[in-house]
């Protein structure tokens, strides 16, 4: 009887602890996770569950940091489901005092890879062996684009994702991808150095070779070929990362995700009350036009989303600004502040040495 009573008491304590843990997690996130808290707890040692918890935490951290700078505005939190499997949580703030549009999305989707998406991956050198023409996949990530009102506050984008594909013989291919990059309207060297240094520190914890490699990859990836210029002043970018080991890559991705708030929020704080002229606002609108061109023509994530059946178009196009302009043959005067940023976009700089 005594042993049974003791067992019951321990079981009750464990259940209470679990409820407490669940309540704490609920308060920590912007919405309940796509896979459900119980399922995540049941599989908490699996990397998929740990990655989902990481992207949920990153979403909440970034949303809270942005909301603290724009107290008059609030995030609309929108949970959605995908009938083919999975779903996501979109958090979008619009028309604030500081941010014109800021979105932080989480998606956790699974199903069968579309032909188009599989073709895109094979073109990157992936040998994917389908079973009866089908490739089951699971993909999850957190993705954000922040468009501030003030032209002296840069736009920022980050994305961290995990992909898993099951091949015909049951083997699983997996990889991580992601990055964080900055797109200023006007160049501020001190901000550029702060941004790059923070990302370099996150990379250096794992391997000193990572920052220079991923900085170059970022400059090459965010290249608008038809304009001959980069989308912004870069940061880091990587894809198809599957070594040295799953755990080591996950820890690296975690360090990068944790660097988002410290690399960007101080820059917003510093400039969100700067005064600006109508001409500076116009230049911001023209630069945003370039942002849109890159996202719709070249961005791999946007393309993958548009090619995936049942994907949520509103979430994919969340990265686009509320307003942008395309003026015919607009050329800024030589040696102007506008020409200065163009010079850096055409010839990327090393900001940390």
XYZ file of C-alpha atoms in Angstrom, residues 15-316:
302
model
C 1.863 15.416 -14.020
C 1.821 18.738 -12.142
C 5.379 19.440 -13.299
C 4.368 18.630 -16.871
C 1.366 20.995 -16.668
C 3.596 23.718 -15.255
C 6.133 23.168 -18.036
C 3.353 23.309 -20.651
C 2.007 26.569 -19.187
C 5.495 28.078 -19.218
C 6.078 27.041 -22.839
C 2.692 28.481 -23.841
C 3.626 31.827 -22.305
C 7.018 31.726 -24.001
C 5.654 31.275 -27.539
C 3.471 33.487 -29.728
C 1.006 30.602 -30.283
C 0.820 26.850 -29.610
C 3.406 24.965 -31.741
C 2.295 23.289 -34.981
C 3.214 19.786 -33.719
C 1.547 20.373 -30.323
C 3.348 20.638 -26.988
C 2.607 17.051 -25.914
C 4.040 15.626 -29.138
C 7.124 17.841 -28.875
C 7.667 16.757 -25.308
C 7.204 13.083 -26.206
C 9.867 13.394 -28.913
C 11.967 16.024 -27.166
C 15.262 14.227 -27.782
C 14.702 14.102 -31.536
C 16.343 16.829 -33.503
C 13.132 17.681 -35.362
C 11.432 18.556 -32.069
C 14.406 20.552 -30.802
C 14.502 22.511 -34.066
C 10.785 23.267 -33.827
C 11.261 24.536 -30.257
C 14.204 26.675 -31.416
C 12.250 28.321 -34.245
C 9.278 28.946 -31.921
C 11.576 30.564 -29.338
C 13.325 32.656 -31.998
C 9.963 33.893 -33.302
C 8.852 34.928 -29.806
C 12.193 36.587 -28.943
C 12.239 38.670 -32.115
C 8.547 39.637 -31.912
C 8.946 40.783 -28.284
C 12.070 42.786 -29.072
C 10.331 44.550 -31.995
C 7.104 45.163 -30.049
C 9.128 46.778 -27.228
C 10.436 49.365 -29.733
C 7.004 50.048 -31.237
C 4.639 50.029 -28.241
C 1.684 51.510 -30.157
C 1.626 48.595 -32.590
C 0.898 44.934 -32.052
C 1.496 41.695 -33.887
C -1.422 39.954 -35.540
C -0.843 36.265 -34.749
C -2.249 33.925 -37.313
C -2.020 30.118 -36.976
C -2.730 28.220 -40.181
C -2.956 24.625 -41.293
C -1.910 23.011 -44.543
C -4.176 20.211 -45.690
C -1.213 18.303 -47.165
C 0.413 18.223 -43.715
C 1.657 20.653 -41.086
C 1.052 24.363 -40.819
C 2.546 27.494 -39.385
C 2.277 30.664 -37.332
C 2.527 34.068 -38.997
C 3.148 37.113 -36.795
C 2.807 40.388 -38.680
C 2.923 43.973 -37.455
C 1.774 46.667 -39.895
C 1.724 50.455 -39.875
C 3.456 50.969 -36.547
C 5.317 54.126 -35.537
C 8.704 52.449 -36.070
C 7.938 49.540 -38.399
C 5.950 49.877 -41.571
C 5.786 46.086 -41.831
C 7.499 43.412 -39.774
C 6.740 39.738 -40.188
C 8.135 36.739 -38.331
C 6.875 33.402 -39.639
C 7.261 29.843 -38.469
C 6.313 26.925 -40.680
C 6.461 23.193 -40.067
C 5.293 21.292 -43.130
C 5.454 17.721 -44.346
C 4.166 15.718 -47.267
C 5.428 14.704 -50.673
C 7.872 16.912 -52.561
C 6.424 18.394 -55.746
C 8.172 17.568 -59.032
C 9.201 21.213 -59.407
C 10.697 21.402 -55.903
C 12.556 18.092 -56.400
C 13.933 19.383 -59.717
C 15.152 22.564 -57.998
C 16.983 20.464 -55.376
C 18.515 18.089 -57.922
C 19.816 21.111 -59.812
C 21.831 21.879 -56.634
C 23.472 18.460 -56.829
C 21.144 16.447 -54.579
C 20.743 12.832 -55.717
C 17.195 12.086 -54.599
C 15.950 8.543 -55.244
C 12.150 8.586 -55.292
C 9.918 5.638 -54.384
C 7.128 5.271 -56.990
C 7.918 8.830 -58.018
C 7.300 10.087 -54.458
C 9.700 11.794 -52.047
C 8.308 12.272 -48.525
C 9.738 15.398 -46.888
C 9.586 17.452 -43.726
C 10.661 21.105 -43.667
C 10.608 23.656 -40.890
C 11.966 27.121 -40.401
C 11.630 30.614 -39.019
C 11.772 33.471 -41.447
C 11.485 37.219 -41.006
C 11.655 40.480 -42.910
C 11.484 43.832 -41.133
C 10.782 47.026 -43.102
C 11.134 50.125 -40.863
C 9.491 53.488 -41.636
C 12.583 55.603 -41.121
C 15.021 55.478 -44.087
C 17.931 55.621 -41.609
C 16.901 52.291 -40.078
C 17.909 49.363 -42.332
C 15.647 46.554 -43.458
C 16.668 43.203 -41.995
C 15.981 39.628 -43.043
C 16.783 36.319 -41.409
C 15.807 32.716 -41.984
C 16.867 29.432 -40.357
C 15.523 26.127 -41.636
C 15.831 22.340 -41.490
C 14.978 19.880 -44.244
C 14.587 16.111 -44.204
C 13.828 13.855 -47.181
C 13.175 10.122 -47.121
C 14.495 8.242 -50.122
C 13.240 5.012 -51.719
C 15.440 2.772 -49.548
C 14.348 4.498 -46.323
C 17.553 6.492 -45.829
C 17.036 10.087 -44.782
C 18.860 13.018 -46.296
C 18.909 16.072 -44.056
C 20.417 19.545 -44.142
C 20.185 22.980 -42.565
C 20.200 26.362 -44.246
C 19.772 29.979 -43.323
C 21.314 33.353 -42.779
C 20.862 36.919 -41.583
C 21.440 39.978 -43.766
C 21.032 43.761 -43.651
C 19.687 46.120 -46.322
C 20.281 49.768 -45.451
C 18.903 52.658 -47.505
C 21.893 54.781 -46.478
C 25.304 53.542 -45.447
C 26.358 53.830 -41.828
C 29.773 52.173 -41.412
C 29.474 51.834 -37.635
C 26.186 49.918 -38.011
C 27.636 47.701 -40.751
C 30.614 46.816 -38.541
C 28.378 46.100 -35.501
C 26.074 43.861 -37.568
C 28.883 41.842 -39.164
C 30.922 41.567 -35.942
C 27.936 40.138 -34.039
C 27.399 37.500 -36.724
C 31.124 36.741 -36.888
C 31.196 36.116 -33.112
C 28.315 33.642 -33.458
C 30.179 31.786 -36.235
C 33.589 31.922 -34.537
C 32.274 29.942 -31.536
C 32.069 26.954 -33.874
C 34.782 27.368 -36.502
C 36.847 30.397 -37.558
C 36.445 29.416 -41.222
C 32.652 29.768 -41.185
C 32.201 33.560 -41.131
C 34.416 34.400 -44.158
C 32.904 31.519 -46.133
C 29.275 32.387 -45.325
C 29.835 36.134 -45.684
C 31.030 35.577 -49.260
C 28.154 33.178 -49.914
C 25.741 35.868 -48.688
C 27.250 38.519 -51.008
C 27.017 36.088 -53.934
C 23.498 34.865 -53.118
C 21.797 38.267 -52.670
C 22.998 39.449 -56.061
C 20.503 41.077 -58.419
C 22.118 40.005 -61.690
C 20.042 42.240 -63.941
C 21.091 45.287 -61.843
C 24.710 44.300 -61.183
C 24.300 45.027 -57.470
C 23.690 43.219 -54.168
C 20.392 43.517 -52.363
C 22.128 44.891 -49.271
C 25.400 44.874 -47.328
C 25.161 41.156 -46.623
C 25.722 39.167 -43.474
C 25.881 35.375 -43.560
C 24.134 32.798 -45.742
C 24.501 29.011 -46.041
C 22.535 26.083 -47.410
C 22.743 22.279 -47.676
C 24.799 22.186 -44.463
C 25.014 18.533 -43.349
C 28.417 18.159 -41.679
C 30.346 17.668 -39.393
C 27.329 16.134 -37.556
C 23.625 16.812 -37.044
C 24.204 17.978 -33.464
C 27.093 20.299 -34.346
C 25.209 21.913 -37.220
C 22.151 22.359 -34.980
C 24.266 24.087 -32.318
C 25.729 26.391 -34.991
C 22.243 27.284 -36.281
C 21.165 27.945 -32.686
C 24.069 30.400 -32.184
C 23.099 32.228 -35.398
C 19.428 32.431 -34.381
C 20.408 33.802 -30.956
C 22.492 36.523 -32.667
C 19.488 38.045 -34.505
C 18.269 40.361 -31.729
C 21.741 41.651 -30.670
C 22.905 42.274 -34.256
C 19.848 44.349 -35.260
C 17.880 45.836 -32.352
C 20.672 48.262 -31.239
C 20.731 49.709 -34.795
C 16.955 50.278 -34.732
C 17.161 51.948 -31.299
C 19.936 54.215 -32.494
C 18.142 55.548 -35.591
C 14.370 55.152 -35.201
C 13.987 58.804 -34.126
C 16.400 60.291 -36.707
C 14.882 63.068 -38.778
C 14.582 62.479 -42.540
C 13.598 64.404 -45.651
C 10.995 63.544 -48.332
C 13.944 62.910 -50.715
C 15.399 60.343 -48.303
C 12.001 58.639 -48.031
C 11.810 58.497 -51.834
C 15.246 56.844 -52.038
C 14.063 54.259 -49.477
C 11.074 53.469 -51.718
C 13.330 52.992 -54.751
C 15.672 50.704 -52.791
C 12.668 48.676 -51.679
C 11.816 48.212 -55.344
C 15.142 46.398 -55.698
C 14.276 44.281 -52.654
C 11.054 43.168 -54.334
C 12.903 42.388 -57.585
C 15.322 40.080 -55.783
C 12.632 38.292 -53.795
C 10.378 37.594 -56.746
C 13.035 36.776 -59.328
C 15.847 35.014 -57.448
C 14.964 34.087 -53.879
C 15.079 30.308 -53.428
C 12.704 30.230 -50.445
C 10.057 32.264 -52.285
C 10.406 30.000 -55.324
C 10.160 26.835 -53.195
C 7.051 28.215 -51.463
C 5.358 29.162 -54.723
C 6.114 25.688 -56.140
C 4.841 23.750 -53.095
C 1.169 22.716 -53.363
C -1.007 24.011 -50.538
C 1.547 26.566 -49.366
C 0.234 29.809 -47.946
C 0.841 32.630 -50.408
C 0.212 35.379 -47.817
C 3.049 34.015 -45.668
C 5.422 33.579 -48.620
